Short mmCIF file of C-alpha atoms in Angstrom, two decimals:
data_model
loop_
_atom_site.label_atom_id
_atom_site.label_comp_id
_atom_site.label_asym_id
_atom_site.label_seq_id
_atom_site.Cartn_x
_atom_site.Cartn_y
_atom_site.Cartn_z
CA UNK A 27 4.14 -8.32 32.42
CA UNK A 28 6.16 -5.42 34.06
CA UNK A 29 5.56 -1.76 33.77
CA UNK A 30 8.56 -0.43 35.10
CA UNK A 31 9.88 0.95 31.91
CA UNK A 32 13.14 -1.00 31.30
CA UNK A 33 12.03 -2.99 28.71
CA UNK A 34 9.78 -0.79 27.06
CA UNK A 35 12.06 0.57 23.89
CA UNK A 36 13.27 -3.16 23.49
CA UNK A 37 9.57 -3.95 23.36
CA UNK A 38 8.43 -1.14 21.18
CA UNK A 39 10.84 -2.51 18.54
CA UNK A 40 10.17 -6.37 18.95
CA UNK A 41 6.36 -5.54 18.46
CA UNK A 42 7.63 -3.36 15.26
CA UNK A 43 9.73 -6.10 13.33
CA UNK A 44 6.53 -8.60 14.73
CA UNK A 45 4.18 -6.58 12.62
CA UNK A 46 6.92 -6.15 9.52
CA UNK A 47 7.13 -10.09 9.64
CA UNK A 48 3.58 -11.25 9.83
CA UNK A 49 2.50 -9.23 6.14
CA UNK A 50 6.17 -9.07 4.92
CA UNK A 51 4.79 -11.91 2.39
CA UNK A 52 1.96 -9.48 0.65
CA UNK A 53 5.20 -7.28 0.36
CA UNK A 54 7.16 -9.79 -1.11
CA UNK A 55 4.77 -10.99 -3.65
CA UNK A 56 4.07 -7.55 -5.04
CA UNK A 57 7.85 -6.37 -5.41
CA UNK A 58 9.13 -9.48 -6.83
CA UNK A 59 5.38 -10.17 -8.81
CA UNK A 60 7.60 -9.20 -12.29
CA UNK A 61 9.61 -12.01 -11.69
CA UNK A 62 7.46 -14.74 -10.49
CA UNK A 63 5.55 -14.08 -13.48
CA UNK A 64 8.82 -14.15 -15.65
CA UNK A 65 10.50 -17.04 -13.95
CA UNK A 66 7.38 -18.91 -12.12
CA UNK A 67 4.97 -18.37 -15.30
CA UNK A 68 2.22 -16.93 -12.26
CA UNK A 69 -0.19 -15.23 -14.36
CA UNK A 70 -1.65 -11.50 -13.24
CA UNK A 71 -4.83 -12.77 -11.78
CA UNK A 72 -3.18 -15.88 -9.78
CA UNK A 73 -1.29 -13.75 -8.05
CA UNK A 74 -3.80 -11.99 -6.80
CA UNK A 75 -5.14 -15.22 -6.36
CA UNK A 76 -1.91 -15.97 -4.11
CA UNK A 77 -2.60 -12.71 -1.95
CA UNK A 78 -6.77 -14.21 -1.80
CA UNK A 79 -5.55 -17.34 -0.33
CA UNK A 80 -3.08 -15.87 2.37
CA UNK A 81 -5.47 -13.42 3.92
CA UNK A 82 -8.77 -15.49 3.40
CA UNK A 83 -7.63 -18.02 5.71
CA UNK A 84 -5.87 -14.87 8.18
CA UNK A 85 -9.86 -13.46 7.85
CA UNK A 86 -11.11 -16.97 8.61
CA UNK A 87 -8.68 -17.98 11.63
CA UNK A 88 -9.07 -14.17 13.11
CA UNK A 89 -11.96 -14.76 15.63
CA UNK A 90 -10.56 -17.94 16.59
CA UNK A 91 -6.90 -16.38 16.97
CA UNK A 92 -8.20 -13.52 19.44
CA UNK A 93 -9.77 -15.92 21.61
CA UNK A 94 -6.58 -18.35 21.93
CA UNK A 95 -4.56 -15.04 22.14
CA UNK A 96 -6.70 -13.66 25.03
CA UNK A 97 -6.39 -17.43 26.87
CA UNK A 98 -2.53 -17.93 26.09
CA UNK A 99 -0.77 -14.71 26.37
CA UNK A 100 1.49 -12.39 24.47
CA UNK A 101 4.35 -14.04 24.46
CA UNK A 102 3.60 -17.57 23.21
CA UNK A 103 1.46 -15.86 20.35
CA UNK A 104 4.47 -13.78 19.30
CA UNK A 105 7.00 -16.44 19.22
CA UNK A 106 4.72 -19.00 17.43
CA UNK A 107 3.97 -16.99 14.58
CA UNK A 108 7.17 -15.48 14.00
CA UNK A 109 8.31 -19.53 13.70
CA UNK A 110 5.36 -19.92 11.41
CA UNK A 111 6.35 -17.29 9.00
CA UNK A 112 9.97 -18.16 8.82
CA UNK A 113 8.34 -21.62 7.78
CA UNK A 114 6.01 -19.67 5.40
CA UNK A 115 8.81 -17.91 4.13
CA UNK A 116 10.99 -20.50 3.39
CA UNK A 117 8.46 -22.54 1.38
CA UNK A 118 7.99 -19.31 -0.68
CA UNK A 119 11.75 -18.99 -1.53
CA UNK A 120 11.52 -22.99 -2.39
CA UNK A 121 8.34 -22.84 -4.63
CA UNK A 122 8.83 -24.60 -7.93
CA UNK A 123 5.66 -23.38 -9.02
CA UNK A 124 2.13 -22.03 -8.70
CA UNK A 125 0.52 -24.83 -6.89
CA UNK A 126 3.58 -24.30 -3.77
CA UNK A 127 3.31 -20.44 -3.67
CA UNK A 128 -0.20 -20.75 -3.21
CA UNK A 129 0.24 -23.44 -0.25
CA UNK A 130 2.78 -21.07 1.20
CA UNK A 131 0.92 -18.29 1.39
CA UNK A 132 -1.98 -19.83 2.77
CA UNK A 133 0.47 -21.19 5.57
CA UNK A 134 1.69 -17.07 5.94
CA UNK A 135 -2.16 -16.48 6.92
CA UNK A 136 -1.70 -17.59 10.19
CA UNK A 137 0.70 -15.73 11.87
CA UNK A 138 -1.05 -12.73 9.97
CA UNK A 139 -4.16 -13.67 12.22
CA UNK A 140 -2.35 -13.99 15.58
CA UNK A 141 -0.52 -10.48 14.82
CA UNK A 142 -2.61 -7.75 15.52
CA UNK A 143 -4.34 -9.39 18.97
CA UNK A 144 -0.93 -10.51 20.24
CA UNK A 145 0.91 -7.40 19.57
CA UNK A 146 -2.10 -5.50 20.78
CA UNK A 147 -2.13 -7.55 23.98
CA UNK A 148 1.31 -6.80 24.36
CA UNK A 149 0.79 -3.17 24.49
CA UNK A 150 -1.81 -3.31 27.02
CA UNK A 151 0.28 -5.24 29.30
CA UNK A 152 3.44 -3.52 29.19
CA UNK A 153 2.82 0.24 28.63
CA UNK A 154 0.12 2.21 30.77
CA UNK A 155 -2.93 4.26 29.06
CA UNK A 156 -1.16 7.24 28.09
CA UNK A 157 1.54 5.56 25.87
CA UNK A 158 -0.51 3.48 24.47
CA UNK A 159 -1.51 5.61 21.71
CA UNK A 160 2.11 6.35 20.53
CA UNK A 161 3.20 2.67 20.79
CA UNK A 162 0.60 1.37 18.84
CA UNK A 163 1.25 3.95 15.96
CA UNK A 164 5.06 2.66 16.08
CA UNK A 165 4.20 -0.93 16.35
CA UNK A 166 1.54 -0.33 13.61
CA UNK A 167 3.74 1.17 11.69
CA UNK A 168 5.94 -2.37 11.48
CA UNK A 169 3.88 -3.52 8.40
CA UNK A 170 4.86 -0.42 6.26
CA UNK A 171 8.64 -1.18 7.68
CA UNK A 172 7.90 -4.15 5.65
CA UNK A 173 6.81 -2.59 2.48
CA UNK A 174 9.94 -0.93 2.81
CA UNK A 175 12.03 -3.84 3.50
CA UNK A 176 10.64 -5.66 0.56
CA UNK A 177 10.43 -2.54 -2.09
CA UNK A 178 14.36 -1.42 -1.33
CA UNK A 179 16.97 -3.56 0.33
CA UNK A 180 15.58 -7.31 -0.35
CA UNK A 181 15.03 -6.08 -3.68
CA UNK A 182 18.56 -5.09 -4.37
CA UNK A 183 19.43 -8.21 -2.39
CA UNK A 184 17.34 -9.99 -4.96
CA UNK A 185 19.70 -7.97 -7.74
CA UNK A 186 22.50 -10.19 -6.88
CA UNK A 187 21.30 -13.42 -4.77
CA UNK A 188 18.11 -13.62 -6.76
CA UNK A 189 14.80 -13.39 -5.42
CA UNK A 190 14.60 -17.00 -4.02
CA UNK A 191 17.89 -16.29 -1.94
CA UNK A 192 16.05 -12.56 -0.56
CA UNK A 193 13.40 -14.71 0.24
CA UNK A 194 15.63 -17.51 2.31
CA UNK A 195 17.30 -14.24 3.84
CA UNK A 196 13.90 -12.65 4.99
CA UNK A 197 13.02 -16.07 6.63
CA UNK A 198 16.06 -16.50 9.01
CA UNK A 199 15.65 -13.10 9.91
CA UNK A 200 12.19 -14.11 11.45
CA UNK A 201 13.74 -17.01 13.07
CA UNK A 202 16.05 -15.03 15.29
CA UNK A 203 13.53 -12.48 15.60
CA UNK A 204 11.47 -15.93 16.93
CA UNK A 205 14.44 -15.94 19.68
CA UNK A 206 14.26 -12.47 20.44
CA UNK A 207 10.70 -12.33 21.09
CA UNK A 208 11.16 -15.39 23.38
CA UNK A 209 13.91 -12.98 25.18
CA UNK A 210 12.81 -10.15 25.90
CA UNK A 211 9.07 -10.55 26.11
CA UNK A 212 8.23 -11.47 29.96
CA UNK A 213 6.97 -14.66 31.07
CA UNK A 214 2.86 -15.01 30.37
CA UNK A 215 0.52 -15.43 33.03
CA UNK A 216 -1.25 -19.37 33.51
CA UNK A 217 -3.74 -19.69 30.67
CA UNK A 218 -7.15 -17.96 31.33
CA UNK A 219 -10.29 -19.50 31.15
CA UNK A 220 -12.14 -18.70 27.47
CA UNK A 221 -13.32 -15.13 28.18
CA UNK A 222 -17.38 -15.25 27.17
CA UNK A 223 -18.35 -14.86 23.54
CA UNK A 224 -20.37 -11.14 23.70
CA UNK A 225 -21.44 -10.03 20.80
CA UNK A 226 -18.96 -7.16 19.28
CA UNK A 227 -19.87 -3.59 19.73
CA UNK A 228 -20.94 -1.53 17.71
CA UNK A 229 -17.74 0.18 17.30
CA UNK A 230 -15.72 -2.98 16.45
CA UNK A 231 -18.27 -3.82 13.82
CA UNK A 232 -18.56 -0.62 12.02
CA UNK A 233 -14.69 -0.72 12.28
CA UNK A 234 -14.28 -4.11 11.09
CA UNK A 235 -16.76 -3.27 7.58
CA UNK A 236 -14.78 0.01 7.21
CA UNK A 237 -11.22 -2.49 7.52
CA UNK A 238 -13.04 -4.40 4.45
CA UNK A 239 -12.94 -1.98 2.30
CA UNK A 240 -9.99 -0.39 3.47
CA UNK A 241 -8.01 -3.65 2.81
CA UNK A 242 -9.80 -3.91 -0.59
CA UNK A 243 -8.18 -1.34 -1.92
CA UNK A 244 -4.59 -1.19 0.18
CA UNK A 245 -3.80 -4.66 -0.78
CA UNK A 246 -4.84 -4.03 -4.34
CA UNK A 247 -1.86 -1.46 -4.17
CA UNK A 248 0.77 -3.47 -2.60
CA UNK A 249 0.14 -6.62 -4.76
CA UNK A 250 0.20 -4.51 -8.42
CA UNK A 251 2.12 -1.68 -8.02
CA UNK A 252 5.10 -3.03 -9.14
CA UNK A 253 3.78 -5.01 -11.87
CA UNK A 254 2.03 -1.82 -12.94
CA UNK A 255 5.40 -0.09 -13.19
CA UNK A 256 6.76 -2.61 -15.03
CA UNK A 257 3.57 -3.17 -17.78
CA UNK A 258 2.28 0.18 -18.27
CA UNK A 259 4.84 2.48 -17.15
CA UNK A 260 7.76 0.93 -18.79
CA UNK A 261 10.30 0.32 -15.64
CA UNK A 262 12.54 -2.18 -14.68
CA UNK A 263 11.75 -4.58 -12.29
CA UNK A 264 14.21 -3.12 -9.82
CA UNK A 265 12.63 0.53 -10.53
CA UNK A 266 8.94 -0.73 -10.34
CA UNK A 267 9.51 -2.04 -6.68
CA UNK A 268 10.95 0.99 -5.12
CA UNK A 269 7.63 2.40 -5.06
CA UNK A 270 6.68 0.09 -3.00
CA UNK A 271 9.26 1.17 -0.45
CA UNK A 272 8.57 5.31 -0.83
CA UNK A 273 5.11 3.83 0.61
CA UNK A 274 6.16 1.85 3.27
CA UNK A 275 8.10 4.97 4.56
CA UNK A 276 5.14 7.43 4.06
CA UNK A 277 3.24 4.67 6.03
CA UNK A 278 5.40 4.50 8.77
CA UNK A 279 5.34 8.05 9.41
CA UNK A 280 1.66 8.31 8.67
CA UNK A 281 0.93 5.95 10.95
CA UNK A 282 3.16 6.95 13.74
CA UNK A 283 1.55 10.76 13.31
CA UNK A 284 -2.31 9.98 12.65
CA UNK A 285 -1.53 7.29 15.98
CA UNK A 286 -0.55 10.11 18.12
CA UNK A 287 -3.38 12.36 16.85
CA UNK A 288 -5.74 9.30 17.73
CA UNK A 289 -4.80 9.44 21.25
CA UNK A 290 -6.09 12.73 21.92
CA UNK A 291 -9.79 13.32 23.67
CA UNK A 292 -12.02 13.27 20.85
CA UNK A 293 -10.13 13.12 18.03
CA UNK A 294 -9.71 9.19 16.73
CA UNK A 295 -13.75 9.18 15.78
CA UNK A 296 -13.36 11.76 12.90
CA UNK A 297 -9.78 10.52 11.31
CA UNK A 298 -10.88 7.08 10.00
CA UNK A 299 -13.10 9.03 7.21
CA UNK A 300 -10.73 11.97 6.67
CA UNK A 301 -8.26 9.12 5.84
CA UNK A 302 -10.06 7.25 3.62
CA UNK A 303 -11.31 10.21 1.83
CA UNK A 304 -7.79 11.36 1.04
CA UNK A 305 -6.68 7.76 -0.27
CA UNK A 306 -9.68 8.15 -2.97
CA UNK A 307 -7.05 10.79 -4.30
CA UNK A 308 -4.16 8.60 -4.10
CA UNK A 309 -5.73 6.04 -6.35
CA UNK A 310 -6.85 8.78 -8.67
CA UNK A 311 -3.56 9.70 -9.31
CA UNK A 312 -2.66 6.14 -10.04
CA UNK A 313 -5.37 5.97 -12.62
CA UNK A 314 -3.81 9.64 -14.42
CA UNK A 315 -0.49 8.04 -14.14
CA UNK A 316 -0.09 6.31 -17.56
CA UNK A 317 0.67 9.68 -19.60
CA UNK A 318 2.28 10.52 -16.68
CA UNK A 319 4.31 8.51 -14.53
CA UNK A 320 5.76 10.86 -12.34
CA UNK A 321 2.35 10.95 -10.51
CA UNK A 322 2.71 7.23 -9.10
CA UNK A 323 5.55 8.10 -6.74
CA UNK A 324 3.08 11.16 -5.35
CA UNK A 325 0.58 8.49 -5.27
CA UNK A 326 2.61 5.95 -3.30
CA UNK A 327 2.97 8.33 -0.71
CA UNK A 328 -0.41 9.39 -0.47
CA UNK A 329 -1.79 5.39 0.01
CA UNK A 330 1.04 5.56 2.72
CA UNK A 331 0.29 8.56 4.73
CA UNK A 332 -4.12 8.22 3.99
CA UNK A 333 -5.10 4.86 3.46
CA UNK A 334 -2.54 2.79 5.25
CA UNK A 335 -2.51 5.32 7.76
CA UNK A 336 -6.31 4.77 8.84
CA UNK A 337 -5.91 1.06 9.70
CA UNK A 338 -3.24 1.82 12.56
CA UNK A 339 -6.43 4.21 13.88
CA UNK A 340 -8.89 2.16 13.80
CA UNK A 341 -6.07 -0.20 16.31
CA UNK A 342 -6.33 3.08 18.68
CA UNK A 343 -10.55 3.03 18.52
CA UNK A 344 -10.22 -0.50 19.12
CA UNK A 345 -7.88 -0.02 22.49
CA UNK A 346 -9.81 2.73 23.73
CA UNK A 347 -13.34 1.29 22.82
CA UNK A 348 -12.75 -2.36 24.03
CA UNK A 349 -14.34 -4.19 26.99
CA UNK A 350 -11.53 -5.39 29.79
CA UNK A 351 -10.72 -9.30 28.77
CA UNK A 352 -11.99 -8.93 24.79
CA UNK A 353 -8.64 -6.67 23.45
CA UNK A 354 -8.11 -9.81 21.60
CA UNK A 355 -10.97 -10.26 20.54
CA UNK A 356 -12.32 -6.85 18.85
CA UNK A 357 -8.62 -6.25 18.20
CA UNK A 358 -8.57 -10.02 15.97
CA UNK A 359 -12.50 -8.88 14.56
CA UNK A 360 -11.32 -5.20 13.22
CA UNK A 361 -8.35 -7.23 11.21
CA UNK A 362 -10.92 -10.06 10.07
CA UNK A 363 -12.21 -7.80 7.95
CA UNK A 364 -9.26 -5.97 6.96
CA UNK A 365 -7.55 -9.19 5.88
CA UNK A 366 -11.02 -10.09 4.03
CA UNK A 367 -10.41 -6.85 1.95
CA UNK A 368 -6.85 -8.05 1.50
CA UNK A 369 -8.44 -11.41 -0.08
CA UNK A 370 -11.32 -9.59 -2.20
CA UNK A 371 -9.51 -6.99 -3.69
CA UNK A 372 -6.18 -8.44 -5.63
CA UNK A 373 -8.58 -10.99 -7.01
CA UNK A 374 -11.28 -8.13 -7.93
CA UNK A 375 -8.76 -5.75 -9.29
CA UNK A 376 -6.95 -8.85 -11.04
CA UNK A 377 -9.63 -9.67 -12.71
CA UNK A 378 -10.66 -6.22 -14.01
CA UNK A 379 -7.18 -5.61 -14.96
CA UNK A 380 -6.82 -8.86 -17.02
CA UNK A 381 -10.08 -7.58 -18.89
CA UNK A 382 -10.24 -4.15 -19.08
CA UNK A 383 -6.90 -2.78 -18.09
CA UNK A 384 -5.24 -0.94 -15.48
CA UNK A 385 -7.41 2.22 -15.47
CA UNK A 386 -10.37 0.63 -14.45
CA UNK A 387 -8.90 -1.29 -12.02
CA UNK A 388 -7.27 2.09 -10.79
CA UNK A 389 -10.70 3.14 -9.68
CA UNK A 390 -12.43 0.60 -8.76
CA UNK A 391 -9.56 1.32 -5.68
CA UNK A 392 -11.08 4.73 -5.65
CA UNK A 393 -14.64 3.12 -5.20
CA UNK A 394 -13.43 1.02 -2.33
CA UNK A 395 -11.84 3.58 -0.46
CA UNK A 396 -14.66 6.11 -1.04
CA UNK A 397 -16.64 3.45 0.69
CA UNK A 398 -14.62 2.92 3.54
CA UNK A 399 -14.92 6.65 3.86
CA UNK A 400 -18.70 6.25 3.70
CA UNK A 401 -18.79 3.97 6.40
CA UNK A 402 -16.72 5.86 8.99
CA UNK A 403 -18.75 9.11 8.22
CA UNK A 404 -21.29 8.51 11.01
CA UNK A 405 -19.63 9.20 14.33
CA UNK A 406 -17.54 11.54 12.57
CA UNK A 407 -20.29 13.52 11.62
CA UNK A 408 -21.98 13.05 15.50
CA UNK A 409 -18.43 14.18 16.50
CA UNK A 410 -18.88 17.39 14.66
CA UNK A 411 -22.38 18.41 15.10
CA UNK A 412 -22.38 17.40 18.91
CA UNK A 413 -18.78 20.56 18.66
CA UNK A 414 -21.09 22.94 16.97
CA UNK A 415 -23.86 22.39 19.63
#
């Protein structure tokens, strides 16, 4: 690929709406959960069963996806599963029932696998060190512009055409986004040889167990905040998914901030913990929120700009920590076990939920990301006492 700059703002924004398609699904199911369970008869814990089955299989295909990513190239990874999600969303906005949501979602795990190492190889090949940083916060940043899209204008689009025909809309747009990517992205090299299977670093796997707990507790979030508005708090369905969208926008400008911060000298080992510690407080406010729901909007923007945030840093870590030839690789490893956490958590905090009501499951999120906070404390910690010295 070319690095003589012409391309790169068209690029920046392909890799964007990339990310926004590839979890726009997860989105979907959690602002329009009210009605699938009205109109589809879904009960609470299968659709967190729904989310399980989507990003178990993205978890599961991950390591595999790298590889084939690393082999084949940017561009034929993008375009493929941008045509693989307008399938997946299509079969969504058709499902009679439980049985074709779940198949549809499962189908939507795919292009979830191949997004992060195809849009990270992307990066590497078309912008040089020093932008990397700042492009990778922005294309990051693409999944909360799909929070957004699904908690505000598909949702009013769902108003009026009903949620099957926001659904239908959502998947042409990823076919001619399919086109685009097939446009503007430049022409891959011949296929590579496998690269050799090395064990991950240390890094990557300390990264990838904090992304597990991390995702645990984000995806919880996505898949039951509107419902939560809508059972406990006493809002509309409309109402209950707009905070959905107040997070995507705190994400995107989270992640676009923390992203920049990452790319300084020294700075991306401490933020992963400082993150997750500050999302412990976001689902704390969550759990006070039932005597007073004015606290879940301040909550949906603190999951945006803390916890949401720390996954697009633990992208930079990855870029700056990887061996030449494994990007994919450690880059398709770190969101293994994010997307693991995506197909825990729902389920866990379904469950709970179902049995002991929202509270609980409110911190049990809290436990999560105070874990994932746990976990990134070591080099952190080296980080400071190594300034002190």
């Amino acid at each position: 690929m070319r690095r003589d700059g012409s391309s790169r703002p068209a690029v920046t924004v392909l890799l964007t709406c990339t990310m926004a398609f590839s979890m726009l699904q997860l989105f979907l199911l959690g602002a329009f959960g009210p009605r699938l369970v009205a109109e589809l008869g879904v009960s609470r814990t299968a659709l967190g069963l729904t989310t399980t089955a989507g990003f178990g299989l993205a978890a599961l295909l991950s390591p595999v996806a790298g590889r084939l990513v690393d082999r084949l190239g940017p561009r034929r990874s993008t375009v493929a599963l941008l045509l693989i999600t307008a399938v997946a969303l299509g079969l969504i906005g058709a499902a009679p029932g439980t049985a074709v949501l779940f198949l549809a979602v499962a189908l939507g795990g795919v292009p979830q696998a191949l997004a992060n190492p195809a849009t990270n190889k992307a990066v590497l090949a078309c912008f040089p060190p020093e932008r990397r940083a700042p492009v990778l916060g922005w294309k990051q940043s693409g999944v909360q512009f799909g929070a957004f899209l699904a908690g505000l204008p598909l949702t009013l689009l769902a108003a009026g055409a009903g949620w099957r025909g926001a659904v239908w809309t959502a998947a042409a747009a990823a076919l001619l986004a399919a086109g685009w990517a097939a446009a503007v992205l430049p022409p891959d090299p011949p296929p590579a040889p496998d690269a050799p299977k090395l064990p991950p670093g240390r890094v990557v796997g300390r990264l990838a167990a904090f992304s597990l707990l991390l995702g645990c507790g984000v995806a919880s979030v996505n898949t039951y905040l509107a419902l939560f508005g809508t059972q406990r708090l006493g809002l509309s369905a409309t109402v209950a998914a707009l905070p959905v969208a107040v997070l995507g926008v705190a994400g995107v400008v989270g992640r676009v901030g923390w992203s920049r911060a990452a790319g300084r000298p020294g700075r991306a080992e401490r933020l992963p913990a400082l993150l997750a510690a500050g999302a412990v407080g976001a689902a704390l406010l969550f759990a006070a929120a039932g005597p007073l729901p004015a606290l879940v909007w301040v909550g949906a923007v603190a999951v945006g700009v803390f916890a949401v945030s720390a996954n697009a840093v633990s992208m930079v870590l990855v870029m700056q920590r990887s061996e030449p030839g494994r990007a994919g690789q450690d880059s398709a490893l770190v969101a293994a076990g994010f997307f693991a956490g995506f197909a825990v958590g729902p389920a866990l905090f379904g469950l709970l939920v179902s049995a002991a009501g929202y509270g609980p499951g409110w911190l049990l999120v809290a436990v999560e990301f105070a874990g994932a906070a746990l976990v990134a404390a070591p080099p952190a910690l080296r980080r400071a006492r190594v300034s002190v010295a």
